[in-house]
Short mmCIF file of C-alpha atoms in Angstrom, two decimals:
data_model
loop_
_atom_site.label_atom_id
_atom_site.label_comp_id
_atom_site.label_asym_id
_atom_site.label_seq_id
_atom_site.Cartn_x
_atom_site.Cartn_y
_atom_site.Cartn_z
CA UNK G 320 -130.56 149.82 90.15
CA UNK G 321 -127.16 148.41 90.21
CA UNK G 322 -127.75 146.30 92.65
CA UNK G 323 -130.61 144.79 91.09
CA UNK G 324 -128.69 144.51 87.88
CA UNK G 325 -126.06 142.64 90.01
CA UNK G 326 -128.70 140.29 91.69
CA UNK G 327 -130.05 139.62 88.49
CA UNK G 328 -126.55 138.60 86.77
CA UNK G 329 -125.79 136.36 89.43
CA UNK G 330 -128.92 134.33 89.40
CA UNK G 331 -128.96 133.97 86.14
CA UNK G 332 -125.43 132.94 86.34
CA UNK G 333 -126.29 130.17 89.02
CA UNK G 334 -129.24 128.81 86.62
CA UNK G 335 -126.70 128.68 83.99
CA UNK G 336 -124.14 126.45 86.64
CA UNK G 337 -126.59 124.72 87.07
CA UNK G 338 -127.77 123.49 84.15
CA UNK G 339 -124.89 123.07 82.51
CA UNK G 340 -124.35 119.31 83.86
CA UNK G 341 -127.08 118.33 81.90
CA UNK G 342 -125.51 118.13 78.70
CA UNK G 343 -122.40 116.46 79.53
CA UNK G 344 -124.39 113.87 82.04
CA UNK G 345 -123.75 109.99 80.84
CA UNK G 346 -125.84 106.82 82.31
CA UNK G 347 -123.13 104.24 83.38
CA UNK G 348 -123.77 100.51 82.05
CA UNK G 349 -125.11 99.27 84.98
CA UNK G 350 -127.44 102.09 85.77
CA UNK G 351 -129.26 101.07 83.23
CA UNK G 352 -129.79 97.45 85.07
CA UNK G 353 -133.24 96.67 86.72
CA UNK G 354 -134.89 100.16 85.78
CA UNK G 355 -138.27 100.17 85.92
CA UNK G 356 -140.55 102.61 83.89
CA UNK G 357 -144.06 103.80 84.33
CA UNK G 358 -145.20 100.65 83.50
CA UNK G 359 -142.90 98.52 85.96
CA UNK G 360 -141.45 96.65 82.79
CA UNK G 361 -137.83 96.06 83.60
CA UNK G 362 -134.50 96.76 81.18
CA UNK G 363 -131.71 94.88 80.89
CA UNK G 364 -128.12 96.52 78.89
CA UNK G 365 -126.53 94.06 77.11
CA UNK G 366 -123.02 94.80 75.25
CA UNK G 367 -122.71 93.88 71.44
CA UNK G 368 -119.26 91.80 71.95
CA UNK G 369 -117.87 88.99 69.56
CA UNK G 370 -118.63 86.61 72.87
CA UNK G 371 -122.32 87.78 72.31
CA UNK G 372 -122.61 87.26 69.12
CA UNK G 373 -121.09 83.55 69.36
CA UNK G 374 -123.23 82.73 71.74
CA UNK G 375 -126.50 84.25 69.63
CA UNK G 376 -125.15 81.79 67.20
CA UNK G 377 -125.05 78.70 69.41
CA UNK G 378 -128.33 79.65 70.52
CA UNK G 379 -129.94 79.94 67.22
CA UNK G 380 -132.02 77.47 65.52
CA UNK G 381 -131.97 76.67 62.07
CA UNK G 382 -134.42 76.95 59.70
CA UNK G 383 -136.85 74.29 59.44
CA UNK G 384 -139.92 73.18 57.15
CA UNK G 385 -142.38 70.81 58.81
CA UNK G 386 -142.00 67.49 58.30
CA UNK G 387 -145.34 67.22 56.57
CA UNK G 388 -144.20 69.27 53.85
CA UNK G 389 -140.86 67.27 53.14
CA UNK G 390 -142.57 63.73 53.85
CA UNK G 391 -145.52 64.45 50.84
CA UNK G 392 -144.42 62.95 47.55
CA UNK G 393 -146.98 63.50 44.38
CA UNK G 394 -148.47 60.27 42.78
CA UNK G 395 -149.04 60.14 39.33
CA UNK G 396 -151.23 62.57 38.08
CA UNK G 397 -154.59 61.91 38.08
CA UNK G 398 -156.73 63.49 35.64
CA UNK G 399 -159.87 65.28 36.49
CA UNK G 400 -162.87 67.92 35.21
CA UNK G 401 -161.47 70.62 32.88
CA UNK G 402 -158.79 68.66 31.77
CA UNK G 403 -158.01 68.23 26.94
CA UNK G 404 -156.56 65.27 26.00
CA UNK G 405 -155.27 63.86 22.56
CA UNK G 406 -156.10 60.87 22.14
CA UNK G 407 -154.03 58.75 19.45
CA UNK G 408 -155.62 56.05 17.67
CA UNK G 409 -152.72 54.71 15.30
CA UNK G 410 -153.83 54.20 12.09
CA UNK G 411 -157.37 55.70 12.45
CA UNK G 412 -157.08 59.19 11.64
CA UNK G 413 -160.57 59.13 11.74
CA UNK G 414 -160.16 58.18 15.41
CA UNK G 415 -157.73 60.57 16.26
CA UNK G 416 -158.48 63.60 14.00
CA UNK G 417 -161.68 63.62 13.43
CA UNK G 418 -161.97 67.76 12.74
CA UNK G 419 -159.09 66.87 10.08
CA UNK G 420 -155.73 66.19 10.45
CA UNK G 421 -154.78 69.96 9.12
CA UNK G 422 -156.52 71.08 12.56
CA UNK G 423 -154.69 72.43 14.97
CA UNK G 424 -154.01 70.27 17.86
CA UNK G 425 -156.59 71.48 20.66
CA UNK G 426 -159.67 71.19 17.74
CA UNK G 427 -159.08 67.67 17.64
CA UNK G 428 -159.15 67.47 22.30
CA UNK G 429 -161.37 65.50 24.45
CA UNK G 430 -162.54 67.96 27.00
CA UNK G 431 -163.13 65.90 30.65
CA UNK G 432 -167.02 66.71 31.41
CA UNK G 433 -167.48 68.62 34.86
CA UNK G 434 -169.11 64.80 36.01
CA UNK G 435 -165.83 63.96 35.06
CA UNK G 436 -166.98 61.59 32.33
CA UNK G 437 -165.34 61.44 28.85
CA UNK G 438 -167.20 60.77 25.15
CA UNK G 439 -165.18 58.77 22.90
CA UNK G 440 -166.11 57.20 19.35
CA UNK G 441 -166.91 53.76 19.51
CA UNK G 442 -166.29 53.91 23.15
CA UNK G 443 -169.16 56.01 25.01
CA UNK G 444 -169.16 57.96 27.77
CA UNK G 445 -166.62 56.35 30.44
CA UNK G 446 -165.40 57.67 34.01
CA UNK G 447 -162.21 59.33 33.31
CA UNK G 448 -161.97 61.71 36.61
CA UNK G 449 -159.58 60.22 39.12
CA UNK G 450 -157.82 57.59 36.86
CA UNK G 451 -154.28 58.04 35.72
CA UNK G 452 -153.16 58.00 31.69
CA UNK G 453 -152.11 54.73 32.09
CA UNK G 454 -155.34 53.76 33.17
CA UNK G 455 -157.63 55.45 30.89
CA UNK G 456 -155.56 54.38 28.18
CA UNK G 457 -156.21 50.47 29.05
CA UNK G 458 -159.93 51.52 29.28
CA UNK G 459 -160.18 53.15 26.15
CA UNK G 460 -158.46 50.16 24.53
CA UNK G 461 -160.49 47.46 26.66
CA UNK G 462 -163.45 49.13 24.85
CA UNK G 463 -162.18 49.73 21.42
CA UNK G 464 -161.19 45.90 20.82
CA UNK G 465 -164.51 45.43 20.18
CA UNK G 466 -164.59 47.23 16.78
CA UNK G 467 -160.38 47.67 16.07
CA UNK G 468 -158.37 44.85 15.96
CA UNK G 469 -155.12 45.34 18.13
CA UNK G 470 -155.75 48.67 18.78
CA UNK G 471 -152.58 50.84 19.67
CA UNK G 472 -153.91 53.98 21.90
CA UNK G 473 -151.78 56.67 22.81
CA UNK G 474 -153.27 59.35 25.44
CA UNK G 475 -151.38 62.91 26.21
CA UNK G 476 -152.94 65.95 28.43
CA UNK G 477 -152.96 69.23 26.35
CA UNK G 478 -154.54 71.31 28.78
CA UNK G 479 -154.47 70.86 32.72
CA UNK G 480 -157.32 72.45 34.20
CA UNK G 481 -158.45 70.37 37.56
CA UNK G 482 -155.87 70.97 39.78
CA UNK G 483 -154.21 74.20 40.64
CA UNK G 484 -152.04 76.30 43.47
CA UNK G 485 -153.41 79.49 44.25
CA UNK G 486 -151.15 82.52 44.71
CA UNK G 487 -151.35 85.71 46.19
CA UNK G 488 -149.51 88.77 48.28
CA UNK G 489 -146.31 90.34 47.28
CA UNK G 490 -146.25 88.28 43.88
CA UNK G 491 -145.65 89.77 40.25
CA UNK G 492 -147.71 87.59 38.87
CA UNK G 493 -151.21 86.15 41.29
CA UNK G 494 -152.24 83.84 38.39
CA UNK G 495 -152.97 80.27 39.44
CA UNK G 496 -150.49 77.84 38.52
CA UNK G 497 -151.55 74.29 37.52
CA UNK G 498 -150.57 70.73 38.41
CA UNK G 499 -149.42 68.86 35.54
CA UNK G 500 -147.52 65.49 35.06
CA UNK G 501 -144.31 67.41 36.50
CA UNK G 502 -144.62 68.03 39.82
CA UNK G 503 -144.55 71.29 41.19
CA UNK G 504 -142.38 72.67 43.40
CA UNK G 505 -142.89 75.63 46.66
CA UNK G 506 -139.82 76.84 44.97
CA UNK G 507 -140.89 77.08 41.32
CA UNK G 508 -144.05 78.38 42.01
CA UNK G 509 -142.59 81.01 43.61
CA UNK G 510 -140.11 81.73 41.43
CA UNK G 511 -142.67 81.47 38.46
CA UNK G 512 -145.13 83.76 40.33
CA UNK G 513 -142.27 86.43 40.22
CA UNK G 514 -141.00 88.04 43.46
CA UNK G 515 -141.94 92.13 43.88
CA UNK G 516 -138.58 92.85 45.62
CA UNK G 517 -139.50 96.10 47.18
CA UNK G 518 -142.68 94.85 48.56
CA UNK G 519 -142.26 91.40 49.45
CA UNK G 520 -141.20 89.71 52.60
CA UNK G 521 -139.44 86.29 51.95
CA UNK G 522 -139.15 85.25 55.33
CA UNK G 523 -142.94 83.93 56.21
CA UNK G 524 -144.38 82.47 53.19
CA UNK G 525 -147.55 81.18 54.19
CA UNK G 526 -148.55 77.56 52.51
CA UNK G 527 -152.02 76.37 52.88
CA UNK G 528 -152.82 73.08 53.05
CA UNK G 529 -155.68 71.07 53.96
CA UNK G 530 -157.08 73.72 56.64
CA UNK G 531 -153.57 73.94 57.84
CA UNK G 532 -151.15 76.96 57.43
CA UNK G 533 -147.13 76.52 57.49
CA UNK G 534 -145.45 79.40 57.76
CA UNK G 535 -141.76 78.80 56.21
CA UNK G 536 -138.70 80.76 55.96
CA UNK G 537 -137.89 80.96 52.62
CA UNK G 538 -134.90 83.38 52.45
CA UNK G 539 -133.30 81.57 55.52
CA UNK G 540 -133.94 78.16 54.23
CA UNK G 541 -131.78 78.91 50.70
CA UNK G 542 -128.71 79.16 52.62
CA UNK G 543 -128.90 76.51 55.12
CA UNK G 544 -129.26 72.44 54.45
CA UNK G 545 -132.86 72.54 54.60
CA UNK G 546 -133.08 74.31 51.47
CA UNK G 547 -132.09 70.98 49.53
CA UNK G 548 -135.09 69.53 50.75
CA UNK G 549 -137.76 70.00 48.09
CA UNK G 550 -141.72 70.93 49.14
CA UNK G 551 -144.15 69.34 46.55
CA UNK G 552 -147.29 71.26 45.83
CA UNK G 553 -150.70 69.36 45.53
CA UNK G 554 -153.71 70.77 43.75
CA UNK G 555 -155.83 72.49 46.14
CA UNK G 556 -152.90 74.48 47.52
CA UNK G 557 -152.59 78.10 48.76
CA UNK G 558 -149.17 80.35 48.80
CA UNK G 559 -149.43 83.56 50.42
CA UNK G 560 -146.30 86.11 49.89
CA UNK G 561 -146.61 88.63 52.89
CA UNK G 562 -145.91 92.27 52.15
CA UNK G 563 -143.47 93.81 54.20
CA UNK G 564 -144.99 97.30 55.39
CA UNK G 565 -145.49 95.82 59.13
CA UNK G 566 -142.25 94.18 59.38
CA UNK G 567 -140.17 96.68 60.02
CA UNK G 568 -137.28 98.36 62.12
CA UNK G 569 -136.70 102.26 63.02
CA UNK G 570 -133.34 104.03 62.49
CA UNK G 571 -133.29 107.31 64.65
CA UNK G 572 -131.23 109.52 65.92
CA UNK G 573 -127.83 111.12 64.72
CA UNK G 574 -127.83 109.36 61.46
CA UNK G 575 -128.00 110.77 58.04
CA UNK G 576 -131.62 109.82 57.15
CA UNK G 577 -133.48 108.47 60.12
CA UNK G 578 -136.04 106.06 58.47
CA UNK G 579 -138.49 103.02 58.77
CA UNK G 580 -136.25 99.81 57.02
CA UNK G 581 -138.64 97.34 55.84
CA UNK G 582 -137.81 93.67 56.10
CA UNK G 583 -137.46 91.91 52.44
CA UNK G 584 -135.35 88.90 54.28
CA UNK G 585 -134.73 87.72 57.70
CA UNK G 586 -131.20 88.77 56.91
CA UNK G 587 -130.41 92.46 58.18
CA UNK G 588 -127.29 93.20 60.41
CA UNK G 589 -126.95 96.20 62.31
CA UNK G 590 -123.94 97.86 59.92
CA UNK G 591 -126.86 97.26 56.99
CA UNK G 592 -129.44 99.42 58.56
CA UNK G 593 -126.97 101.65 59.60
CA UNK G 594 -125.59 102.24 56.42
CA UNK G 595 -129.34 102.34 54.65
CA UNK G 596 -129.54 105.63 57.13
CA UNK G 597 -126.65 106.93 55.49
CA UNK G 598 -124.69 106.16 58.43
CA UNK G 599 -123.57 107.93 61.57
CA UNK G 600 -123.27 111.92 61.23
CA UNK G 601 -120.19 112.54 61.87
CA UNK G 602 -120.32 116.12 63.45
CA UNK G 603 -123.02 115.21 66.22
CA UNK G 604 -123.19 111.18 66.55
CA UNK G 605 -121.26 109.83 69.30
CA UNK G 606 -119.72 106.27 68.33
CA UNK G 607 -120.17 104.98 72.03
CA UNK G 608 -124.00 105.55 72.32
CA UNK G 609 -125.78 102.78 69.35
CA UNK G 610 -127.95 101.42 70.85
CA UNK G 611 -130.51 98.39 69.53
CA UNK G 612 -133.88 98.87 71.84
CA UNK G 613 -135.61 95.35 71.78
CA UNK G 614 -139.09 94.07 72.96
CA UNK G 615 -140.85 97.48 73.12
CA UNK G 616 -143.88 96.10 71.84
CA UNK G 617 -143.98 93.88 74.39
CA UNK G 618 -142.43 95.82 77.39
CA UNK G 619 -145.94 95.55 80.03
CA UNK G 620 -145.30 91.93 79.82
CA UNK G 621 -141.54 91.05 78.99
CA UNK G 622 -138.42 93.11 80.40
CA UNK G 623 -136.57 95.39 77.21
CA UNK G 624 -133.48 94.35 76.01
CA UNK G 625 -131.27 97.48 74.91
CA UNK G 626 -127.67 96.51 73.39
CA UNK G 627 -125.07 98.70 73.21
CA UNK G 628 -122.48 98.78 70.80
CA UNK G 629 -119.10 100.59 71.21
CA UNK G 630 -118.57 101.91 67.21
CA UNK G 631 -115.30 103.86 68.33
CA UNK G 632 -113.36 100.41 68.63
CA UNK G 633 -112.36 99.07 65.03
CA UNK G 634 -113.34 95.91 66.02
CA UNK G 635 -117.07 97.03 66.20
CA UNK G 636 -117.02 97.39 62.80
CA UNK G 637 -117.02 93.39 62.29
CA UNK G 638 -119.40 93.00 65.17
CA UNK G 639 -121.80 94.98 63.95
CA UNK G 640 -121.88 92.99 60.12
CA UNK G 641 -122.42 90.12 62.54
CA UNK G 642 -125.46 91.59 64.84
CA UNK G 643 -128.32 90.82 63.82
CA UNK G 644 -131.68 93.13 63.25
CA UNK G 645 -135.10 91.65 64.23
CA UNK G 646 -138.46 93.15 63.59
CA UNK G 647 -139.99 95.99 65.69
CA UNK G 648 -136.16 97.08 66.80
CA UNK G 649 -135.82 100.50 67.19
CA UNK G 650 -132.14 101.58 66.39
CA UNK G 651 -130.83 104.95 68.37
CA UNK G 652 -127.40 106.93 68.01
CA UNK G 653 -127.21 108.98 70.79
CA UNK G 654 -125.61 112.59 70.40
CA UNK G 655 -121.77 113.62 71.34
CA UNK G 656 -121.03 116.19 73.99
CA UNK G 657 -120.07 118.77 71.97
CA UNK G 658 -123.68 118.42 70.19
CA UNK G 659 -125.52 118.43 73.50
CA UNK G 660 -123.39 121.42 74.21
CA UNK G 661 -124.83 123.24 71.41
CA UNK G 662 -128.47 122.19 71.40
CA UNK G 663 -128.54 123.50 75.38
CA UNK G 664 -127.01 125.92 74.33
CA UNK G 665 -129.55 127.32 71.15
CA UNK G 666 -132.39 126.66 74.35
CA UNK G 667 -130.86 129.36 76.26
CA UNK G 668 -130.41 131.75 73.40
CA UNK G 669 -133.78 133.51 74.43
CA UNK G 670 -132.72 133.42 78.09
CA UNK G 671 -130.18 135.08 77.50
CA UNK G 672 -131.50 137.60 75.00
CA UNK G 673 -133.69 138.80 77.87
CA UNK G 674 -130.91 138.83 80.12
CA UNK G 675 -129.30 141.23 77.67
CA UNK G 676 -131.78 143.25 77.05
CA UNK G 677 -132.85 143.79 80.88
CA UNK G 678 -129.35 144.78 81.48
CA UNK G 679 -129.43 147.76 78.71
CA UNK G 680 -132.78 148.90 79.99
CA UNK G 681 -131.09 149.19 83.68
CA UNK G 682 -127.78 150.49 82.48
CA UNK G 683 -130.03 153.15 80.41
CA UNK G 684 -132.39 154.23 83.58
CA UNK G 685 -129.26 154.46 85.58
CA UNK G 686 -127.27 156.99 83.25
CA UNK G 687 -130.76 158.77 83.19
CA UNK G 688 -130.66 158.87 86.84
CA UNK G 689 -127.13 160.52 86.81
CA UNK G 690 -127.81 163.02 84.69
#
């Protein structure tokens, strides 16, 4: 019996030597060079280094807005079907008010006909859809010569109803906006429309136009040169505000609250997600192993890119603020020794609780024995 107890002890001691490399084992830089997985996509290590991120920089395009955006600028308006106006005849209230001049305002408005045609006394029904104020004015006063000498015509739009920008997404508010006199701006529209900031994703506003779709940048453009340039909305238009639940990136690992970040801006460094997590735990994350894990999506047809980042040097700290966080990156913090130690070690527990108990049961059959 004792010598099975001693066989025993000493395999269980070589299983034990054995193993115990595992937890302390580290992949070099380089070994992680030209691996291939199942799939025979390829990796490639790249270190998170102030040279790195000035070259990123160099590298990087600005934000743009297609020149057929920047290059429309809005005529006139041009009234059309749906449209009030007030129309001032000076000194013929009967003319101008003829529901009484203690009315309010939109009782005494000349509605534009879906035909687009207008009634007006002493005028008739005239073609008003397409022309500009200016122009209907001289029509209506072309006409009205006829019956009122020197007439003095006045014409303002009350209620704008033919041409409007459609909104929806993300938005607070998906009501459609209308072209008036003022243009319109991509920028007030948007800001009228009311951003949901927990929702939203600022960085691919879609603007349709004319069977066309532009996708533009908006959070990247406000703090570059292109954001002076103004976009002019026409009616017709279509803004779409993305929601952000696809554009993401994952935080795993030894941080405080591993989590899915959702992308409100094109703006999110690697210290931001980071610290979203709740940052590094600081018993069982090891500062050496952060690791940014890009192109998975895409890893059967383009080689991984995995940088490494070295948050044990102080100067990672301002590297990090710099790195930037794309879409679909998955973000790991590998464990420290001492925490591989103790997870191999909680594994074995039940190994070794049979161990223990094997070795009483022997112990107890070989007192018996003596006896």
């Amino acid at each position: 019996m004792r010598l099975l107890l001693a066989l025993g002890t000493a395999g269980c001691c070589l299983l034990l030597n054995g193993c115990i490399l595992a937890p302390g084992q580290h992949m070099k830089t380089g070994e992680l060079n030209d691996k291939q997985s199942a799939t025979g996509s390829r990796y490639q290590l790249v270190p998170i280094t102030p040279k790195l991120i000035a070259m990123d920089r160099a590298t990087a395009s600005a934000p743009a807005i297609d020149p057929t955006l920047t290059s429309y600028q809005p005529d006139a308006y041009r009234i059309g079907p749906g449209d009030s106006l007030y129309i001032t005849v000076w000194e013929h209230p009967e003319l101008t008010s003829p529901a009484g001049s203690q009315q309010q305002t939109g009782a005494n408005g000349r509605m534009v006909r879906p035909d687009g045609t207008l009634f007006y006394p002493y005028v008739g029904l005239l073609k008003a859809s397409g022309l500009t104020v200016e122009e209907l004015r001289q029509a209506i006063t072309d006409r009205l010569t006829k019956y009122v000498e020197k007439p003095q015509v006045d014409i303002s739009i009350i209620a704008y109803a033919s041409q409007r920008v459609t909104l929806g997404g993300a938005f607070v508010r998906t009501d459609p906006q209308n072209i008036t006199v003022t243009p319109l701006t991509l920028a007030q529209a948007v800001g009228s429309a009311g951003v949901n900031a927990q929702l939203a994703d600022l960085s691919d506003v879609v603007l349709r136009r004319d069977d066309h779709e532009y996708h533009i940048d908006m959070d990247a453009l406000s703090r570059s040169r292109e954001g002076g340039k103004e976009v002019y909305l026409k009616g017709g238009d279509s803004i779409y505000l993305p929601y952000n639940d696809r554009h993401e990136a994952y935080v795993i690992g030894e941080v405080l609250r591993p989590q899915a970040i959702s992308f409100k801006t094109s703006d999110l460094t690697l210290t931001q997600a980071l610290g979203r997590s709740g940052g590094l735990n600081q018993s069982s994350a090891n500062g050496r192993s952060v690791y940014v894990i890009r192109g998975v999506e895409d890893m059967e047809k383009a080689p991984a890119t995995i940088y490494q980042l070295d948050n044990t040097s102080p100067a990672a700290f301002a590297v990090a603020a710099q790195f930037s966080v794309k879409p679909g990156d998955v973000i790991f913090v590998g464990p420290a020794g001492i925490t591989r130690w103790n997870r191999f070690i909680s594994q074995l527990l039940p190994l070794s609780g049979l161990v223990s108990n094997a070795a009483s049961a022997t112990y107890n059959l070989d007192r018996a024995s003596q006896l």
